[in-house]
CSV table of C-alpha atoms and ligand atoms in Angstrom, one decimal:
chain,number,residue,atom,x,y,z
A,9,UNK,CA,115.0,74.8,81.4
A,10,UNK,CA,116.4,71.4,80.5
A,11,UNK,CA,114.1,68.9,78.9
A,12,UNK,CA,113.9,65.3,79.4
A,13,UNK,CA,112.6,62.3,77.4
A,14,UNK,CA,111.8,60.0,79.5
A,15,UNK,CA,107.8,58.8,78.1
A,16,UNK,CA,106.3,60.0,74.7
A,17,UNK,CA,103.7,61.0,77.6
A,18,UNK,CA,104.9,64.1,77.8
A,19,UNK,CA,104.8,65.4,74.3
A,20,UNK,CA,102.6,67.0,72.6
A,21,UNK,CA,101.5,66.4,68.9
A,22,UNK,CA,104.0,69.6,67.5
A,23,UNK,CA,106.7,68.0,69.5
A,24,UNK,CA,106.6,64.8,68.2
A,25,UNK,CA,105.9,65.5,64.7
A,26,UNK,CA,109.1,68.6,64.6
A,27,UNK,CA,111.7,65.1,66.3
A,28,UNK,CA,110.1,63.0,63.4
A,29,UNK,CA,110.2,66.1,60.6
A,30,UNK,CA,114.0,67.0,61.8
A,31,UNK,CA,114.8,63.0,61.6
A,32,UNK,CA,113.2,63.0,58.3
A,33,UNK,CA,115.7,66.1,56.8
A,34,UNK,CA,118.8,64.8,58.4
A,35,UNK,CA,118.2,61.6,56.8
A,36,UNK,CA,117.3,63.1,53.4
A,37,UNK,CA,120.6,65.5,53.7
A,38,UNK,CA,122.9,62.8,54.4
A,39,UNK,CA,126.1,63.3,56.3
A,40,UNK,CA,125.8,66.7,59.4
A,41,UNK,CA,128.1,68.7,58.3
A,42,UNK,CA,127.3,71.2,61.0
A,43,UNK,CA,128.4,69.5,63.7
A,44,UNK,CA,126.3,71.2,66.2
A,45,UNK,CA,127.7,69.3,69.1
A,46,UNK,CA,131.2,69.8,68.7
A,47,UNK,CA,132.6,69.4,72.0
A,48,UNK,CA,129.6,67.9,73.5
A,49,UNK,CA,129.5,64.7,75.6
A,50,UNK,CA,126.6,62.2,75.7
A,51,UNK,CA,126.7,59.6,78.6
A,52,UNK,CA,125.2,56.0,78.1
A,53,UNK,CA,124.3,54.1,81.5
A,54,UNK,CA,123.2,50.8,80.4
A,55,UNK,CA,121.9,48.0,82.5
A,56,UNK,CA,120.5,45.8,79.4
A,57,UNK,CA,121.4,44.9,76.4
A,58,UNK,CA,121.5,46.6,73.2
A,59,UNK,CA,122.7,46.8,69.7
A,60,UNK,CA,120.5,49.3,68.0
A,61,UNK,CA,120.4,52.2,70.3
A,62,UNK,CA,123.8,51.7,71.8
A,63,UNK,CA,124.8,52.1,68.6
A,64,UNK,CA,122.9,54.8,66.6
A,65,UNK,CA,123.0,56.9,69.8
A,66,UNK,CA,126.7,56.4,70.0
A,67,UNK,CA,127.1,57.4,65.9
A,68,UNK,CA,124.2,60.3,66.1
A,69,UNK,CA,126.7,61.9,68.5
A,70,UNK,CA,129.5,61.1,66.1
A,71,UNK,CA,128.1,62.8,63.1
A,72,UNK,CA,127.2,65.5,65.2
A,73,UNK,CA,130.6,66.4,66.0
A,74,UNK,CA,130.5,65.2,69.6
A,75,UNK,CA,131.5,62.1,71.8
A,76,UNK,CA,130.0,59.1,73.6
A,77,UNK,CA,130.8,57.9,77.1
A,78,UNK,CA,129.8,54.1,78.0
A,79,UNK,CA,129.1,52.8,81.1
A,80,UNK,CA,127.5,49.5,82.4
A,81,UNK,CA,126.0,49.4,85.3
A,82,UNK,CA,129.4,46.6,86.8
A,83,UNK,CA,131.7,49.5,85.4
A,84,UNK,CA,130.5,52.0,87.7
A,85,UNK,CA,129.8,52.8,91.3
A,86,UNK,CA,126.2,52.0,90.6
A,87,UNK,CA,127.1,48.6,90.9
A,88,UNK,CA,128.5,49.3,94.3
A,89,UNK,CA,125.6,50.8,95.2
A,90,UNK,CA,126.3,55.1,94.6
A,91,UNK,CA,123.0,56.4,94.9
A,92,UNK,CA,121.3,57.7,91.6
A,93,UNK,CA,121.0,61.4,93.1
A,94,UNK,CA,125.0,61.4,93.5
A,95,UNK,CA,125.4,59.6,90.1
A,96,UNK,CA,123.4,62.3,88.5
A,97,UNK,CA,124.5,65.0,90.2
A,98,UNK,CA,128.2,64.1,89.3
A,99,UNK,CA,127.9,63.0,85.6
A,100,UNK,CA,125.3,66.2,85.1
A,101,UNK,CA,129.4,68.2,85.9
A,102,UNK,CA,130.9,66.2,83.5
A,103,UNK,CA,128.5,65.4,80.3
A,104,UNK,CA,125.8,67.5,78.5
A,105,UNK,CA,123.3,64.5,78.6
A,106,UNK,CA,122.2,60.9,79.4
A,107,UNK,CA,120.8,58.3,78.0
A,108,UNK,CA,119.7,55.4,80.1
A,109,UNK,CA,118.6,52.1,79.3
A,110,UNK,CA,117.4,49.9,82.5
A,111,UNK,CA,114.8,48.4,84.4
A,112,UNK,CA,112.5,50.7,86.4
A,113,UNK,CA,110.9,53.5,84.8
A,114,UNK,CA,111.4,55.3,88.6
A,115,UNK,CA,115.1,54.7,88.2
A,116,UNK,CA,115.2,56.9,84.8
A,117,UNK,CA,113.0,59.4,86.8
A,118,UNK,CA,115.0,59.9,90.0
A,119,UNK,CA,117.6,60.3,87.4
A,120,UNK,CA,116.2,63.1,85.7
A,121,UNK,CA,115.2,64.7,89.0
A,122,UNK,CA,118.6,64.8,90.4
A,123,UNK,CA,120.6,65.8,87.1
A,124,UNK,CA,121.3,69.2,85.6
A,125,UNK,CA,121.3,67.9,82.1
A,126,UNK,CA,118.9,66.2,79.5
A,127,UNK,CA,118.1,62.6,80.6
A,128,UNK,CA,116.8,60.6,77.5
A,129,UNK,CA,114.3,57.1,78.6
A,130,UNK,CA,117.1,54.4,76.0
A,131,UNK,CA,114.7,52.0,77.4
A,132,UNK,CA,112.9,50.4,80.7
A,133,UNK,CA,110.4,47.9,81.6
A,134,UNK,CA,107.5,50.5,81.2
A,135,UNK,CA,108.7,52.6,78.1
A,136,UNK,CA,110.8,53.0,75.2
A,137,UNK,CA,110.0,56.1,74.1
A,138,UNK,CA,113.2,56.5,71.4
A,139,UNK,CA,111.1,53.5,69.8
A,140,UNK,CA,108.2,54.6,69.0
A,141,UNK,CA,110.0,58.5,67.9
A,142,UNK,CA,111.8,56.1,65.1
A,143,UNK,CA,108.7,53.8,63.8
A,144,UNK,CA,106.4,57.0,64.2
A,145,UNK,CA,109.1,58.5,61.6
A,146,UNK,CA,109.5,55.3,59.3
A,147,UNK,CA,105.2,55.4,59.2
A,148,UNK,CA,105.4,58.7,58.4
A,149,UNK,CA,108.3,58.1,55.9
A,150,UNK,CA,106.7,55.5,54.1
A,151,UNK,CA,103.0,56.3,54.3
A,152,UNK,CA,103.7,60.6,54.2
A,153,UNK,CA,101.1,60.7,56.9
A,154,UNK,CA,100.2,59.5,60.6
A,155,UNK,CA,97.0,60.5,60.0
A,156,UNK,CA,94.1,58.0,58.9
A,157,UNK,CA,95.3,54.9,60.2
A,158,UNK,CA,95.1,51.4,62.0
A,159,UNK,CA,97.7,50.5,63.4
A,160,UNK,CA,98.0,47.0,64.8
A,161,UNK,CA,100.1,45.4,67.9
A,162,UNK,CA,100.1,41.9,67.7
A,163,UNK,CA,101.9,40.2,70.7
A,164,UNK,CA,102.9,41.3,74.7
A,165,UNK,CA,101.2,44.3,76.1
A,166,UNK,CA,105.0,45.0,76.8
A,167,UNK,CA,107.1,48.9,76.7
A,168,UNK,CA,106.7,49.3,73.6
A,169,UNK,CA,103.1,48.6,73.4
A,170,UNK,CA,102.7,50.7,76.2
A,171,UNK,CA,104.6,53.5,74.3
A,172,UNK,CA,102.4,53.4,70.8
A,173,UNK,CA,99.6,53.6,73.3
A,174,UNK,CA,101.2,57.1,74.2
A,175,UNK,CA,101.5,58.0,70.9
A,176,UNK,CA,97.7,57.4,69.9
A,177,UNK,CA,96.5,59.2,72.8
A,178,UNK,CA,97.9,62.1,71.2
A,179,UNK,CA,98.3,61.7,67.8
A,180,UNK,CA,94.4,60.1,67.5
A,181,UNK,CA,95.2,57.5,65.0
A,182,UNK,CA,93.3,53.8,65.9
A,183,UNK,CA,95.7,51.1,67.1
A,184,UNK,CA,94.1,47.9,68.0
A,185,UNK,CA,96.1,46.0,70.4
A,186,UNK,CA,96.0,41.8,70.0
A,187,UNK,CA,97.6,40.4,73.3
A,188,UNK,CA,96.6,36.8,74.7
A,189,UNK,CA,94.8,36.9,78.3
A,190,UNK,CA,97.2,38.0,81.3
A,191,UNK,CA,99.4,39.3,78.6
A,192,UNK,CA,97.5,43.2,78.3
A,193,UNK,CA,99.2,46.6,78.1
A,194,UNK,CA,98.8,47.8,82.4
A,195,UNK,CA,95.8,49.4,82.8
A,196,UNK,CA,96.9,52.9,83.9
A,197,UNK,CA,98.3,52.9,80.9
A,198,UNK,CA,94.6,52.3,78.9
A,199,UNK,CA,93.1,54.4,81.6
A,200,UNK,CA,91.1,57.1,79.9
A,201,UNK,CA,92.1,56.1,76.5
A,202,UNK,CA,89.4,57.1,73.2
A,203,UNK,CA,87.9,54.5,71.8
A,204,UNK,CA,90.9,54.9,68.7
A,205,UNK,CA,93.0,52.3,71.4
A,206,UNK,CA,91.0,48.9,71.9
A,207,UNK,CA,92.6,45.5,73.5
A,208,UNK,CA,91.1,42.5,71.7
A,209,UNK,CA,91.7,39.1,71.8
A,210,UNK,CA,92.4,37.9,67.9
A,211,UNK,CA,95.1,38.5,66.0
A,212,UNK,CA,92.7,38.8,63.0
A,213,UNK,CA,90.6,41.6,64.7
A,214,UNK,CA,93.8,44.0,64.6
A,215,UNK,CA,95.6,43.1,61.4
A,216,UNK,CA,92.2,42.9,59.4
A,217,UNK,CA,92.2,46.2,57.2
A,218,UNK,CA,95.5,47.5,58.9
A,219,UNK,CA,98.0,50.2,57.7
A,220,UNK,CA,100.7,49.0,59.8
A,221,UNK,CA,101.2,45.8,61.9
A,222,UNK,CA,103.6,46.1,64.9
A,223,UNK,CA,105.1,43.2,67.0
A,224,UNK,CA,108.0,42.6,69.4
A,225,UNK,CA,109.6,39.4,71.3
A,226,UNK,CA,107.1,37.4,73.9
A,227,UNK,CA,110.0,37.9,76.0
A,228,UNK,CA,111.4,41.4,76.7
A,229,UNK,CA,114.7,41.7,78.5
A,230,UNK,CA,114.4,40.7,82.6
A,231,UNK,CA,111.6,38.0,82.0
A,232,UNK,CA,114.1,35.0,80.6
A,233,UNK,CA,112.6,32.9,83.6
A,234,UNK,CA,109.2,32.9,82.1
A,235,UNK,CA,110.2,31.9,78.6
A,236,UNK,CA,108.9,28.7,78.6
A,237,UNK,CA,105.6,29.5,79.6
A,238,UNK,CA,104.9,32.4,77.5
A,239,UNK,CA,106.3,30.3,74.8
A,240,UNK,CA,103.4,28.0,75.3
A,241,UNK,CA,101.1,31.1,76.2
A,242,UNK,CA,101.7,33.0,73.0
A,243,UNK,CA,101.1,30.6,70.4
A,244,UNK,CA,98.6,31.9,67.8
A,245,UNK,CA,99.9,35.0,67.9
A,246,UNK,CA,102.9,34.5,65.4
A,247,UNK,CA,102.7,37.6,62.9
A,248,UNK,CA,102.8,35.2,59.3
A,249,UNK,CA,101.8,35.6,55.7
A,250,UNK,CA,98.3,34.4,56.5
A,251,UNK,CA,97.7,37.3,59.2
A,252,UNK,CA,99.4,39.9,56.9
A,253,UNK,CA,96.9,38.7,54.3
A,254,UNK,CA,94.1,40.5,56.0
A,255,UNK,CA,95.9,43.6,56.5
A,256,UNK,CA,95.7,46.4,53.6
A,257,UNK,CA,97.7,45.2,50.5
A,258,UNK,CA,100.4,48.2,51.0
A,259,UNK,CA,100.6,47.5,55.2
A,260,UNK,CA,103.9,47.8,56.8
A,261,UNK,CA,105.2,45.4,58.8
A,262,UNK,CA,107.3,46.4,61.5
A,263,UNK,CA,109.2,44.7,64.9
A,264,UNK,CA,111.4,47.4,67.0
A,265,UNK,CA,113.7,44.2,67.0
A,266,UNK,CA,115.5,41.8,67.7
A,267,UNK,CA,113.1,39.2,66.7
A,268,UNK,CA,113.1,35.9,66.6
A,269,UNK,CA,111.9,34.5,63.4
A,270,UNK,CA,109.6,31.5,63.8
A,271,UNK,CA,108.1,32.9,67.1
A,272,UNK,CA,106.5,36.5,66.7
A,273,UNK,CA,107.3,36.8,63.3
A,274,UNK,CA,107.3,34.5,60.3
A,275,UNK,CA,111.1,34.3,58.3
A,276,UNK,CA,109.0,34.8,55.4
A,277,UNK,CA,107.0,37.8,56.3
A,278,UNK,CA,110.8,39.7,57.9
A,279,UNK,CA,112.1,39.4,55.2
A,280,UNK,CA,108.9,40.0,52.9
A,281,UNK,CA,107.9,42.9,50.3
A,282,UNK,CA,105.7,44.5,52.8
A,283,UNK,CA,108.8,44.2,55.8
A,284,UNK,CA,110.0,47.7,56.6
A,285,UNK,CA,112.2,46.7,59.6
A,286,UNK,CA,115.6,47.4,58.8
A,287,UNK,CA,114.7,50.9,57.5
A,288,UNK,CA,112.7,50.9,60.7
A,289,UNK,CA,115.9,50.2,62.6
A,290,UNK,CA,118.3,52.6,60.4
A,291,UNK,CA,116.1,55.3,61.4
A,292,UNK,CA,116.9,55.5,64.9
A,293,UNK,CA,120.1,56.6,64.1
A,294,UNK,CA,118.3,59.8,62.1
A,295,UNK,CA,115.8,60.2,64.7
A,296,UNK,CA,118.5,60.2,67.3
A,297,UNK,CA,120.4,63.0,65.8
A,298,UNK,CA,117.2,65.3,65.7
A,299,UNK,CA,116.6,64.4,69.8
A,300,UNK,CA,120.2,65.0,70.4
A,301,UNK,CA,120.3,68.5,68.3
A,302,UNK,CA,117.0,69.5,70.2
A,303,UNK,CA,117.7,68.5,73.7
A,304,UNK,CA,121.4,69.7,73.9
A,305,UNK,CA,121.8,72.1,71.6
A,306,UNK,CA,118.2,73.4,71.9
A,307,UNK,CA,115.7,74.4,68.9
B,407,CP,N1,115.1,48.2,69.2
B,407,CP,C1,116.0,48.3,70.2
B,407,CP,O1,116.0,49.1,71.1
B,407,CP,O2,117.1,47.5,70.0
B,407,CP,P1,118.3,47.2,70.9
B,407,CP,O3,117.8,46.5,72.1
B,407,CP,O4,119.3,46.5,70.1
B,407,CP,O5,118.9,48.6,71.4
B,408,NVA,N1,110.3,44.6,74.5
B,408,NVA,C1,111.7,44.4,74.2
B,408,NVA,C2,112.2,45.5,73.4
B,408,NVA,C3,113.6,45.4,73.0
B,408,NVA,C4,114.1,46.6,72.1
B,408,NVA,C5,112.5,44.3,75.5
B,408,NVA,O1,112.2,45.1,76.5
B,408,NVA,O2,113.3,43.5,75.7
């Protein structure tokens, strides 16, 4: 049966850690020669924008010996308003998977329903499930473990957020979740949660004694008309040198990026000692190779 990635939800604990172990090899072995997808075609609907996922999914399928199709949403029939059961059910004839970055979390799922062929979550409003694959894998690079930790989100309740919650539910590490009022993960997605997953109020409270602080813009893709105000909204929640000072000495300090320096993140703490982000973001290109092998080509 064909498998989907659509929410780190649907893992389990092996599954997770054999995506990360497999990202880990490829990286250490450099260059696939293999190319296990020779012949194979991976499609890319995207709605949003993107740099870093466009992009290491569209060189993943290179080194793997296989191609990339782009479409925006304007280039295709989608725009015209093809439903997503005909889209799927077409491109599922013509491509051995999907990757789809939009805004609804029930678009990527009718998607999945209707196709024939692996459809990978490249990013929605609710999840980003390739995300959190690639920083679990740059923890677990850097620290050899994902075991024994805080982990600390300092910023929007946002996709993201929402998808390290995922991956504490089942990997039981304690992430400790900073997000100013009206700003909190949903709670379905906190529903039932162990007490390793709290929301709290201060910054402080989450970095102090941390192993890893985590942050992302105050304003994902889709919410430009509420800049201003969450501008104004998220102030004291700036990830700088004096909140990474109560964090352990050796934390890392990671943003999924883009960032924007001055806001969530100080200049001097991105491009600080303790700043793992552009590993962070080199590593989707790895991790994406070991999803790719594993959902087309199968284990
Ligand atoms: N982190 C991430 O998904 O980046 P892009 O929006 O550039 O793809
Ligand atoms: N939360 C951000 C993540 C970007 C990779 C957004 O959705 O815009």
């Amino acid at each position: 049966m064909k498998k989907d990635l659509l929410t780190i939800k649907h893992l389990t604990g092996d599954d997770i850690l054999s995506f990360i172990d497999r990202g880990l090899e490829i990286k250490r072995s450099g260059r696939n020669t293999d190319r296990p997808l020779r012949g194979c075609t991976l499609g890319l609907i995207f709605e949003k924008a993107s740099t870093r996922t466009r992009v290491s999914f569209e060189t993943a399928m290179t080194r793997l010996g296989g191609h990339t199709l782009f479409l925006s949403r304007e280039a295709s029939q989608l725009s015209r308003d093809e439903p997503i059961k005909d889209t799927a059910r077409v491109l599922s004839r013509y491509v051995d998977a999907l990757a789809v970055r939009t805004f609804s979390q029930a678009m990527v799922e009718e998607m999945a329903q209707w196709s024939k062929i692996p459809v990978i979550n490249a990013l929605t409003d609710r999840y980003h499930p390739c995300q959190i694959l690639s920083d679990l894998m740059t923890v677990k690079e850097k620290r050899g473990s994902l075991e024994n930790m805080k982990v600390a989100w300092v910023g929007d309740g946002n996709n993201v957020a929402h998808s390290w919650i995922g991956a504490a539910r089942i990997l039981g590490f304690r992430l400790v979740l900073a997000c100013p009022e009206g700003y909190e993960p949903m709670p379905e997605e906190l529903e039932g949660a162990g007490d390793n997953i709290r929301v709290v109020r201060d910054p402080r409270e989450a970095a102090t004694d941390a192993h890893v602080i985590n942050t992302d813009v105050w304003t994902s893709m889709g919410q430009d008309a509420e800049r201003d105000r969450r501008l104004k909204d998220f102030q004291g929640f700036q990830v700088d040198e004096a909140l990474v000072s109560m964090a352990k000495p050796e934390a890392l300090i990671m943003h999924c990026l883009p960032a924007h320096r001055g806001e969530e993140i100080a200049e001097g703490v991105m491009e600080g000692p303790n700043s793992v982000i552009f590993d962070q973001a080199e590593n989707k290109m790895h991790l994406h190779q070991a999803l790719l092998e594993m959902l087309i080509a199968g284990p």
